[in-house]
PDB file of C-alpha atoms in Angstrom:
ATOM      1  CA  MET G 518      -0.027  -0.102  -0.028  1.00  0.00           C
ATOM      2  CA  PHE G 519       1.579   2.974  -0.959  1.00  0.00           C
ATOM      3  CA  ARG G 520       1.011   6.124   0.985  1.00  0.00           C
ATOM      4  CA  LYS G 521      -0.564   9.375  -0.477  1.00  0.00           C
ATOM      5  CA  ASN G 522       0.903  12.544  -0.269  1.00  0.00           C
ATOM      6  CA  THR G 523      -2.227  14.210   1.699  1.00  0.00           C
ATOM      7  CA  GLY G 524      -0.244  17.379   3.083  1.00  0.00           C
ATOM      8  CA  HIS G 525       1.816  16.300   5.796  1.00  0.00           C
ATOM      9  CA  PRO G 526       4.420  18.483   7.031  1.00  0.00           C
ATOM     10  CA  LYS G 527       6.984  15.687   6.779  1.00  0.00           C
ATOM     11  CA  ALA G 528       6.217  14.913   3.271  1.00  0.00           C
ATOM     12  CA  PRO G 529       7.789  16.689   0.318  1.00  0.00           C
ATOM     13  CA  LYS G 530       4.909  18.577  -1.342  1.00  0.00           C
ATOM     14  CA  THR G 531       6.859  20.384  -4.793  1.00  0.00           C
ATOM     15  CA  ALA G 532       9.307  18.972  -7.479  1.00  0.00           C
ATOM     16  CA  ALA G 533      11.499  21.518  -6.035  1.00  0.00           C
ATOM     17  CA  ALA G 534      11.396  19.954  -2.829  1.00  0.00           C
ATOM     18  CA  ARG G 535      12.334  16.613  -3.803  1.00  0.00           C
ATOM     19  CA  ARG G 536      15.044  17.953  -6.082  1.00  0.00           C
ATOM     20  CA  LYS G 537      16.654  19.715  -3.554  1.00  0.00           C
ATOM     21  CA  ARG G 538      16.471  16.559  -1.377  1.00  0.00           C
ATOM     22  CA  ARG G 539      17.948  14.395  -3.969  1.00  0.00           C
ATOM     23  CA  LEU G 540      20.872  16.739  -4.361  1.00  0.00           C
ATOM     24  CA  THR G 541      22.428  15.879  -0.873  1.00  0.00           C
ATOM     25  CA  ILE G 542      23.745  12.384  -1.005  1.00  0.00           C
ATOM     26  CA  ARG G 543      23.507  11.503  -4.707  1.00  0.00           C
ATOM     27  CA  GLY G 544      25.417  14.886  -5.407  1.00  0.00           C
ATOM     28  CA  VAL G 545      28.238  13.971  -3.006  1.00  0.00           C
ATOM     29  CA  LEU G 546      28.296  10.214  -4.266  1.00  0.00           C
ATOM     30  CA  SER G 547      28.328  11.357  -7.615  1.00  0.00           C
ATOM     31  CA  PHE G 548      31.045  13.899  -7.220  1.00  0.00           C
ATOM     32  CA  PHE G 549      33.059  10.938  -6.117  1.00  0.00           C
ATOM     33  CA  ILE G 550      32.049   8.927  -9.368  1.00  0.00           C
ATOM     34  CA  VAL G 551      33.068  11.541 -11.421  1.00  0.00           C
ATOM     35  CA  ALA G 552      36.469  11.968  -9.609  1.00  0.00           C
ATOM     36  CA  THR G 553      37.140   8.146  -9.750  1.00  0.00           C
ATOM     37  CA  LEU G 554      36.404   8.271 -13.527  1.00  0.00           C
ATOM     38  CA  ILE G 555      38.521  11.238 -14.372  1.00  0.00           C
ATOM     39  CA  ARG G 556      41.337   9.301 -12.168  1.00  0.00           C
ATOM     40  CA  SER G 557      40.773   5.704 -14.165  1.00  0.00           C
ATOM     41  CA  ILE G 558      41.126   7.581 -17.547  1.00  0.00           C
ATOM     42  CA  PHE G 559      44.246   9.002 -16.472  1.00  0.00           C
ATOM     43  CA  MET G 560      45.617   5.677 -15.467  1.00  0.00           C
ATOM     44  CA  GLN G 561      44.112   4.037 -18.553  1.00  0.00           C
ATOM     45  CA  ARG G 562      41.838   1.309 -16.504  1.00  0.00           C
ATOM     46  CA  TYR G 563      38.953   1.832 -19.414  1.00  0.00           C
ATOM     47  CA  GLU G 564      37.050  -1.285 -17.344  1.00  0.00           C
ATOM     48  CA  ASN G 565      36.792   1.024 -14.407  1.00  0.00           C
ATOM     49  CA  VAL G 566      35.643   3.777 -16.392  1.00  0.00           C
ATOM     50  CA  PHE G 567      32.758   1.696 -17.562  1.00  0.00           C
ATOM     51  CA  VAL G 568      32.035   0.996 -14.021  1.00  0.00           C
ATOM     52  CA  CYS G 569      31.624   4.782 -13.219  1.00  0.00           C
ATOM     53  CA  VAL G 570      29.780   5.325 -16.515  1.00  0.00           C
ATOM     54  CA  LEU G 571      27.361   2.508 -15.158  1.00  0.00           C
ATOM     55  CA  SER G 572      27.162   3.674 -11.973  1.00  0.00           C
ATOM     56  CA  LEU G 573      26.030   7.463 -13.001  1.00  0.00           C
ATOM     57  CA  VAL G 574      23.363   5.612 -15.109  1.00  0.00           C
ATOM     58  CA  LEU G 575      22.389   4.018 -12.251  1.00  0.00           C
ATOM     59  CA  PHE G 576      21.902   6.938 -10.102  1.00  0.00           C
ATOM     60  CA  SER G 577      19.114   8.193 -12.464  1.00  0.00           C
ATOM     61  CA  LEU G 578      17.028   5.361 -12.201  1.00  0.00           C
ATOM     62  CA  PRO G 579      15.140   6.436  -8.908  1.00  0.00           C
ATOM     63  CA  MET G 580      14.400   9.760 -10.835  1.00  0.00           C
ATOM     64  CA  LEU G 581      13.089   8.191 -14.039  1.00  0.00           C
ATOM     65  CA  ILE G 582      11.100   5.394 -11.789  1.00  0.00           C
ATOM     66  CA  GLU G 583       9.421   8.453  -9.783  1.00  0.00           C
ATOM     67  CA  ARG G 584       8.549  10.268 -13.015  1.00  0.00           C
ATOM     68  CA  SER G 585       7.190   6.994 -14.697  1.00  0.00           C
ATOM     69  CA  LEU G 586       5.288   6.101 -11.792  1.00  0.00           C
ATOM     70  CA  ALA G 587       4.023   9.082 -10.253  1.00  0.00           C
ATOM     71  CA  ILE G 588       5.520   8.396  -7.084  1.00  0.00           C
ATOM     72  CA  ASP G 589       8.101   9.913  -4.557  1.00  0.00           C
ATOM     73  CA  ILE G 590      10.394   7.731  -2.948  1.00  0.00           C
ATOM     74  CA  PRO G 591      11.213   8.481   0.244  1.00  0.00           C
ATOM     75  CA  PRO G 592      14.605  10.078   1.410  1.00  0.00           C
ATOM     76  CA  LEU G 593      15.520   6.933   3.551  1.00  0.00           C
ATOM     77  CA  MET G 594      15.064   4.599   0.978  1.00  0.00           C
ATOM     78  CA  GLU G 595      16.733   6.948  -1.703  1.00  0.00           C
ATOM     79  CA  ALA G 596      19.743   7.015   0.107  1.00  0.00           C
ATOM     80  CA  ILE G 597      19.957   3.466   0.781  1.00  0.00           C
ATOM     81  CA  ILE G 598      19.657   2.854  -2.906  1.00  0.00           C
ATOM     82  CA  TYR G 599      22.542   5.547  -3.771  1.00  0.00           C
ATOM     83  CA  CYS G 600      24.891   4.181  -1.035  1.00  0.00           C
ATOM     84  CA  PHE G 601      24.132   0.699  -2.331  1.00  0.00           C
ATOM     85  CA  ILE G 602      25.460   1.547  -5.715  1.00  0.00           C
ATOM     86  CA  PHE G 603      28.379   3.332  -4.600  1.00  0.00           C
ATOM     87  CA  ALA G 604      29.153   0.594  -2.364  1.00  0.00           C
ATOM     88  CA  ALA G 605      28.642  -2.438  -4.776  1.00  0.00           C
ATOM     89  CA  GLU G 606      30.238  -0.529  -7.716  1.00  0.00           C
ATOM     90  CA  ILE G 607      32.955   2.027  -6.861  1.00  0.00           C
ATOM     91  CA  LEU G 608      34.149   0.564  -3.219  1.00  0.00           C
ATOM     92  CA  GLY G 609      33.606  -3.052  -3.978  1.00  0.00           C
ATOM     93  CA  GLU G 610      34.558  -3.497  -7.821  1.00  0.00           C
ATOM     94  CA  ILE G 611      37.212  -0.649  -8.271  1.00  0.00           C
ATOM     95  CA  ASN G 612      38.733  -0.213  -4.854  1.00  0.00           C
ATOM     96  CA  SER G 613      38.808  -4.153  -4.266  1.00  0.00           C
ATOM     97  CA  PHE G 614      36.545  -3.849  -0.829  1.00  0.00           C
ATOM     98  CA  TYR G 615      35.264  -7.287  -1.818  1.00  0.00           C
ATOM     99  CA  THR G 616      38.453  -8.791  -1.371  1.00  0.00           C
ATOM    100  CA  ILE G 617      39.808  -6.484   1.060  1.00  0.00           C
ATOM    101  CA  ILE G 618      37.115  -5.813   3.842  1.00  0.00           C
ATOM    102  CA  PRO G 619      35.527  -9.451   4.744  1.00  0.00           C
ATOM    103  CA  GLY G 620      31.883  -9.473   4.851  1.00  0.00           C
ATOM    104  CA  TRP G 621      31.472  -6.674   2.526  1.00  0.00           C
ATOM    105  CA  ASP G 622      30.163  -9.064  -0.620  1.00  0.00           C
ATOM    106  CA  THR G 623      27.676 -10.523   2.326  1.00  0.00           C
ATOM    107  CA  MET G 624      26.545  -7.244   3.516  1.00  0.00           C
ATOM    108  CA  LEU G 625      25.843  -5.971   0.049  1.00  0.00           C
ATOM    109  CA  HIS G 626      23.812  -9.087  -0.700  1.00  0.00           C
ATOM    110  CA  THR G 627      21.788  -8.681   2.662  1.00  0.00           C
ATOM    111  CA  ILE G 628      20.964  -5.095   1.299  1.00  0.00           C
ATOM    112  CA  ASN G 629      19.994  -6.196  -2.124  1.00  0.00           C
ATOM    113  CA  GLY G 630      17.500  -8.887  -0.973  1.00  0.00           C
ATOM    114  CA  PHE G 631      16.018  -6.025   1.195  1.00  0.00           C
ATOM    115  CA  LEU G 632      15.515  -3.470  -1.622  1.00  0.00           C
ATOM    116  CA  VAL G 633      14.653  -6.033  -4.429  1.00  0.00           C
ATOM    117  CA  ALA G 634      11.750  -7.105  -2.022  1.00  0.00           C
ATOM    118  CA  ALA G 635      10.707  -3.438  -1.493  1.00  0.00           C
ATOM    119  CA  VAL G 636      10.594  -3.274  -5.565  1.00  0.00           C
ATOM    120  CA  GLY G 637       8.716  -6.272  -5.616  1.00  0.00           C
ATOM    121  CA  PHE G 638       6.208  -5.118  -2.865  1.00  0.00           C
ATOM    122  CA  CYS G 639       5.536  -1.557  -4.403  1.00  0.00           C
ATOM    123  CA  LEU G 640       4.921  -3.287  -8.042  1.00  0.00           C
ATOM    124  CA  VAL G 641       2.551  -5.586  -6.710  1.00  0.00           C
ATOM    125  CA  ASP G 642       0.822  -2.944  -4.798  1.00  0.00           C
ATOM    126  CA  LEU G 643       0.539  -0.660  -7.825  1.00  0.00           C
ATOM    127  CA  PHE G 644      -1.805  -3.335  -9.428  1.00  0.00           C
ATOM    128  CA  ASP G 645      -3.489  -3.715  -5.857  1.00  0.00           C
ATOM    129  CA  ARG G 646      -4.298  -0.179  -5.988  1.00  0.00           C
ATOM    130  CA  SER G 647      -5.262   0.155  -9.657  1.00  0.00           C
ATOM    131  CA  GLU G 648      -8.563   0.806 -10.194  1.00  0.00           C
ATOM    132  CA  ARG G 649      -8.653  -1.132 -13.181  1.00  0.00           C
ATOM    133  CA  PHE G 650      -8.649  -4.471 -11.118  1.00  0.00           C
ATOM    134  CA  SER G 651     -11.625  -5.387  -9.092  1.00  0.00           C
ATOM    135  CA  PHE G 652      -9.640  -7.616  -6.456  1.00  0.00           C
ATOM    136  CA  LYS G 653      -7.631  -6.518  -3.449  1.00  0.00           C
ATOM    137  CA  LEU G 654      -4.475  -8.602  -2.443  1.00  0.00           C
ATOM    138  CA  SER G 655      -4.295  -9.333   1.407  1.00  0.00           C
ATOM    139  CA  PRO G 656      -1.308  -8.024   3.347  1.00  0.00           C
ATOM    140  CA  LEU G 657       0.137 -11.954   3.634  1.00  0.00           C
ATOM    141  CA  PHE G 658      -0.176 -12.385  -0.083  1.00  0.00           C
ATOM    142  CA  LEU G 659       1.850  -8.882  -0.914  1.00  0.00           C
ATOM    143  CA  ALA G 660       4.616 -10.005   1.938  1.00  0.00           C
ATOM    144  CA  ILE G 661       5.008 -13.496   0.285  1.00  0.00           C
ATOM    145  CA  VAL G 662       4.824 -11.993  -3.409  1.00  0.00           C
ATOM    146  CA  ALA G 663       7.714  -9.540  -2.279  1.00  0.00           C
ATOM    147  CA  PHE G 664       9.577 -12.319  -0.602  1.00  0.00           C
ATOM    148  CA  CYS G 665       9.388 -14.517  -3.791  1.00  0.00           C
ATOM    149  CA  PHE G 666      10.409 -11.670  -6.201  1.00  0.00           C
ATOM    150  CA  SER G 667      13.551 -11.022  -4.260  1.00  0.00           C
ATOM    151  CA  MET G 668      14.855 -14.466  -4.126  1.00  0.00           C
ATOM    152  CA  THR G 669      13.798 -14.944  -7.615  1.00  0.00           C
ATOM    153  CA  VAL G 670      16.148 -12.205  -8.687  1.00  0.00           C
ATOM    154  CA  GLY G 671      19.122 -13.237  -6.178  1.00  0.00           C
ATOM    155  CA  VAL G 672      18.767 -16.752  -7.900  1.00  0.00           C
ATOM    156  CA  LEU G 673      18.907 -15.026 -11.717  1.00  0.00           C
ATOM    157  CA  TRP G 674      21.496 -12.931 -10.070  1.00  0.00           C
ATOM    158  CA  GLU G 675      23.805 -16.265  -8.848  1.00  0.00           C
ATOM    159  CA  PHE G 676      23.344 -17.813 -12.836  1.00  0.00           C
ATOM    160  CA  PHE G 677      24.560 -14.673 -13.859  1.00  0.00           C
ATOM    161  CA  GLU G 678      27.771 -14.997 -12.032  1.00  0.00           C
ATOM    162  CA  PHE G 679      27.907 -18.557 -12.700  1.00  0.00           C
ATOM    163  CA  GLY G 680      27.782 -18.077 -16.300  1.00  0.00           C
ATOM    164  CA  ALA G 681      30.570 -15.220 -16.440  1.00  0.00           C
ATOM    165  CA  ASP G 682      32.903 -17.439 -14.307  1.00  0.00           C
ATOM    166  CA  GLN G 683      32.357 -20.191 -16.915  1.00  0.00           C
ATOM    167  CA  PHE G 684      32.600 -18.501 -20.098  1.00  0.00           C
ATOM    168  CA  LEU G 685      34.183 -15.351 -19.202  1.00  0.00           C
ATOM    169  CA  GLY G 686      37.019 -16.260 -17.056  1.00  0.00           C
ATOM    170  CA  THR G 687      35.937 -14.081 -14.164  1.00  0.00           C
ATOM    171  CA  ASP G 688      35.478 -14.869 -10.223  1.00  0.00           C
ATOM    172  CA  MET G 689      32.523 -13.394  -9.497  1.00  0.00           C
ATOM    173  CA  GLN G 690      31.879 -16.593  -7.444  1.00  0.00           C
ATOM    174  CA  LYS G 691      34.666 -16.177  -4.660  1.00  0.00           C
ATOM    175  CA  ASP G 692      36.104 -19.179  -3.670  1.00  0.00           C
ATOM    176  CA  PHE G 693      36.367 -20.335  -0.156  1.00  0.00           C
ATOM    177  CA  ILE G 694      39.187 -22.475   1.573  1.00  0.00           C
ATOM    178  CA  VAL G 695      38.014 -26.225   2.409  1.00  0.00           C
ATOM    179  CA  GLN G 696      40.193 -27.880   4.985  1.00  0.00           C
ATOM    180  CA  GLU G 697      37.683 -30.864   5.350  1.00  0.00           C
ATOM    181  CA  VAL G 698      35.516 -33.091   3.269  1.00  0.00           C
ATOM    182  CA  ASN G 699      32.116 -34.922   4.226  1.00  0.00           C
ATOM    183  CA  SER G 700      31.285 -37.296   1.797  1.00  0.00           C
ATOM    184  CA  VAL G 701      29.741 -40.577   1.690  1.00  0.00           C
ATOM    185  CA  SER G 702      31.823 -41.313  -1.550  1.00  0.00           C
ATOM    186  CA  LEU G 703      35.021 -41.588   0.821  1.00  0.00           C
ATOM    187  CA  ASN G 704      32.937 -44.528   2.593  1.00  0.00           C
ATOM    188  CA  PRO G 705      34.997 -47.752   1.386  1.00  0.00           C
ATOM    189  CA  SER G 706      32.223 -49.964   2.628  1.00  0.00           C
ATOM    190  CA  GLY G 707      29.847 -48.382   0.154  1.00  0.00           C
ATOM    191  CA  LEU G 708      27.367 -47.417   2.848  1.00  0.00           C
ATOM    192  CA  ASN G 709      25.131 -44.406   2.675  1.00  0.00           C
ATOM    193  CA  THR G 710      27.385 -42.982   5.596  1.00  0.00           C
ATOM    194  CA  VAL G 711      29.251 -39.851   6.005  1.00  0.00           C
ATOM    195  CA  VAL G 712      33.014 -40.001   6.316  1.00  0.00           C
ATOM    196  CA  HIS G 713      34.752 -36.845   7.758  1.00  0.00           C
ATOM    197  CA  GLU G 714      37.999 -36.747   6.186  1.00  0.00           C
ATOM    198  CA  PRO G 715      40.605 -33.617   7.221  1.00  0.00           C
ATOM    199  CA  ILE G 716      42.539 -32.427   4.047  1.00  0.00           C
ATOM    200  CA  GLU G 717      46.230 -32.492   5.854  1.00  0.00           C
ATOM    201  CA  SER G 718      48.216 -32.676   2.728  1.00  0.00           C
ATOM    202  CA  LEU G 719      47.289 -30.796  -0.783  1.00  0.00           C
ATOM    203  CA  VAL G 720      49.724 -30.376  -3.542  1.00  0.00           C
ATOM    204  CA  VAL G 721      48.982 -28.719  -6.531  1.00  0.00           C
ATOM    205  CA  ASN G 722      51.335 -28.408  -9.600  1.00  0.00           C
ATOM    206  CA  GLY G 723      54.009 -29.208  -7.388  1.00  0.00           C
ATOM    207  CA  GLU G 724      53.237 -26.517  -4.844  1.00  0.00           C
ATOM    208  CA  ASP G 725      51.963 -27.263  -1.308  1.00  0.00           C
ATOM    209  CA  TRP G 726      48.618 -25.489  -0.935  1.00  0.00           C
ATOM    210  CA  MET G 727      48.367 -26.544   2.793  1.00  0.00           C
ATOM    211  CA  GLU G 728      50.977 -23.284   3.137  1.00  0.00           C
ATOM    212  CA  PHE G 729      49.301 -21.094   0.806  1.00  0.00           C
ATOM    213  CA  PRO G 730      46.275 -20.552   0.766  1.00  0.00           C
ATOM    214  CA  GLY G 731      45.640 -23.162   3.298  1.00  0.00           C
ATOM    215  CA  GLY G 732      43.649 -25.898   1.837  1.00  0.00           C
ATOM    216  CA  TYR G 733      41.289 -27.035  -1.144  1.00  0.00           C
ATOM    217  CA  LEU G 734      39.570 -24.037  -3.270  1.00  0.00           C
ATOM    218  CA  ASP G 735      35.669 -24.451  -3.220  1.00  0.00           C
ATOM    219  CA  VAL G 736      34.930 -23.119  -6.741  1.00  0.00           C
ATOM    220  CA  GLY G 737      31.967 -21.106  -5.755  1.00  0.00           C
ATOM    221  CA  LEU G 738      29.587 -23.261  -4.114  1.00  0.00           C
ATOM    222  CA  ILE G 739      29.744 -22.008  -0.650  1.00  0.00           C
ATOM    223  CA  ASP G 740      29.763 -18.447  -2.143  1.00  0.00           C
ATOM    224  CA  THR G 741      26.761 -18.844  -3.873  1.00  0.00           C
ATOM    225  CA  MET G 742      24.718 -20.591  -0.961  1.00  0.00           C
ATOM    226  CA  LYS G 743      25.821 -17.730   1.395  1.00  0.00           C
ATOM    227  CA  ASP G 744      24.822 -15.240  -0.803  1.00  0.00           C
ATOM    228  CA  LEU G 745      21.494 -16.799  -1.143  1.00  0.00           C
ATOM    229  CA  GLN G 746      21.034 -17.115   2.864  1.00  0.00           C
ATOM    230  CA  VAL G 747      21.863 -13.643   3.349  1.00  0.00           C
ATOM    231  CA  ASN G 748      19.660 -12.623   0.381  1.00  0.00           C
ATOM    232  CA  PHE G 749      16.379 -14.710   2.110  1.00  0.00           C
ATOM    233  CA  VAL G 750      17.257 -12.736   5.277  1.00  0.00           C
ATOM    234  CA  GLY G 751      17.071  -9.325   3.750  1.00  0.00           C
ATOM    235  CA  ALA G 752      13.773 -10.205   1.619  1.00  0.00           C
ATOM    236  CA  VAL G 753      12.117 -11.943   4.883  1.00  0.00           C
ATOM    237  CA  ALA G 754      13.105  -8.286   6.825  1.00  0.00           C
ATOM    238  CA  PHE G 755      11.289  -6.298   4.301  1.00  0.00           C
ATOM    239  CA  SER G 756       8.449  -8.562   3.731  1.00  0.00           C
ATOM    240  CA  VAL G 757       7.686  -8.632   7.721  1.00  0.00           C
ATOM    241  CA  ILE G 758       7.804  -4.740   7.871  1.00  0.00           C
ATOM    242  CA  GLY G 759       5.594  -4.353   4.523  1.00  0.00           C
ATOM    243  CA  TYR G 760       3.038  -6.956   5.922  1.00  0.00           C
ATOM    244  CA  PHE G 761       2.765  -5.258   9.085  1.00  0.00           C
ATOM    245  CA  TYR G 762       2.417  -1.855   7.099  1.00  0.00           C
ATOM    246  CA  VAL G 763      -0.211  -2.660   5.319  1.00  0.00           C
ATOM    247  CA  LYS G 764      -1.785  -4.659   8.354  1.00  0.00           C
ATOM    248  CA  ASN G 765      -1.787  -1.488   9.973  1.00  0.00           C
ATOM    249  CA  ARG G 766      -3.108   0.724   7.033  1.00  0.00           C
ATOM    250  CA  GLY G 767       0.072   2.788   6.431  1.00  0.00           C
ATOM    251  CA  LYS G 768       0.953   3.213  10.107  1.00  0.00           C
ATOM    252  CA  GLY G 769       4.744   2.835  11.494  1.00  0.00           C
ATOM    253  CA  LYS G 770       7.387   5.270  11.084  1.00  0.00           C
ATOM    254  CA  LEU G 771      10.222   2.645   9.560  1.00  0.00           C
ATOM    255  CA  ALA G 772       7.943   1.378   6.976  1.00  0.00           C
ATOM    256  CA  ALA G 773       6.814   5.107   6.081  1.00  0.00           C
ATOM    257  CA  SER G 774      10.251   5.538   5.332  1.00  0.00           C
ATOM    258  CA  LEU G 775      10.518   2.865   3.001  1.00  0.00           C
ATOM    259  CA  ILE G 776       7.549   2.853   1.157  1.00  0.00           C
ATOM    260  CA  PRO G 777       6.909   5.165  -1.906  1.00  0.00           C
ATOM    261  CA  ILE G 778       4.641   8.320  -1.661  1.00  0.00           C
ATOM    262  CA  VAL G 779       1.947   8.405  -4.406  1.00  0.00           C
ATOM    263  CA  LEU G 780       1.873  11.720  -5.823  1.00  0.00           C
ATOM    264  CA  ASP G 781      -1.804  13.635  -6.025  1.00  0.00           C
ATOM    265  CA  PRO G 782      -2.634  14.553  -9.504  1.00  0.00           C
ATOM    266  CA  GLU G 783      -3.567  17.714  -8.400  1.00  0.00           C
ATOM    267  CA  GLU G 784      -0.590  18.232  -6.878  1.00  0.00           C
ATOM    268  CA  GLN G 785       1.721  17.342 -10.061  1.00  0.00           C
ATOM    269  CA  GLU G 786      -0.636  19.532 -12.208  1.00  0.00           C
ATOM    270  CA  GLU G 787       0.451  22.611  -9.589  1.00  0.00           C
ATOM    271  CA  ASN G 788       4.228  21.520  -9.779  1.00  0.00           C
ATOM    272  CA  LYS G 789       4.005  21.750 -13.617  1.00  0.00           C
ATOM    273  CA  GLU G 790       2.583  25.424 -13.412  1.00  0.00           C
ATOM    274  CA  ASN G 791       4.868  26.309 -10.862  1.00  0.00           C
ATOM    275  CA  LEU G 792       7.624  25.483 -12.883  1.00  0.00           C
ATOM    276  CA  GLN G 793       6.306  27.000 -15.622  1.00  0.00           C
ATOM    277  CA  LYS G 794       5.860  30.259 -13.770  1.00  0.00           C
ATOM    278  CA  ASN G 795       9.469  30.442 -12.461  1.00  0.00           C
ATOM    279  CA  ALA G 796      11.182  29.417 -15.276  1.00  0.00           C
ATOM    280  CA  PRO G 797      13.118  32.577 -16.971  1.00  0.00           C
ATOM    281  CA  ASP G 798      11.120  34.178 -19.972  1.00  0.00           C
ATOM    282  CA  ARG G 799      12.562  33.718 -23.324  1.00  0.00           C
ATOM    283  CA  GLU G 800      13.580  36.882 -25.107  1.00  0.00           C
ATOM    284  CA  PRO G 801      11.485  37.032 -28.481  1.00  0.00           C
ATOM    285  CA  ASP G 802      13.107  35.986 -31.675  1.00  0.00           C
ATOM    286  CA  GLU G 803      14.636  38.325 -33.557  1.00  0.00           C
ATOM    287  CA  PRO G 804      12.542  38.791 -37.092  1.00  0.00           C
TER     288      PRO G 804
END
């Protein structure tokens, strides 16, 4: 259930107010992205240039979504989106936070599950509010759809990571060190009984891998399952918030700061008129 802008003093009333709000964190982060882009050009790191351009394009999506759906994204949700893009693309990819800082990837996948659940919740609620449909969806159904939407996007992203690693030679599915094997295949009796076999020695291409990296490298399975688990946590978190928000008919400060505001058509028309009045007068063309 989207909140409607009913003139509450905390709700932004004009397009000018929304633009002013957006210039805060978005402007600061955009400045750092442009600085990184210029630095990458001088260093001839053109793959980083592409990442910077992609980040700037992603920064424009909230504004495009607002215009196309006639909604207003709350400041908190908008700030989370911008910080997530910056943390994933600039800090994670270009500054190698994925490998330098333990748990960076886990944190971002959790936030991603939360954000995608919010997107799924809002999209379904748009149909639920539409006058073209006679049925109304229950809060529980909205929460389940939001959860399933988030998990589906998470699985598709893991498919993408696997495909990139297999066909492009990347390492998006980060490896994990395994120092013990638990398998029924190692049972000499052939019974379906797990054998726990510690890895005490491992030589690959003549090098002792117990010294470095410290054991057998799991190629992506653990990383994939971990990402899906934390995506699950984020999806459940927002689904619960969305459920109680709809259940209580729009009450709750936390949910209200994450659920988009539906703009009043009369207010949109008034904003357009104000923009036209405040626009500088054009000089008449000379004959």
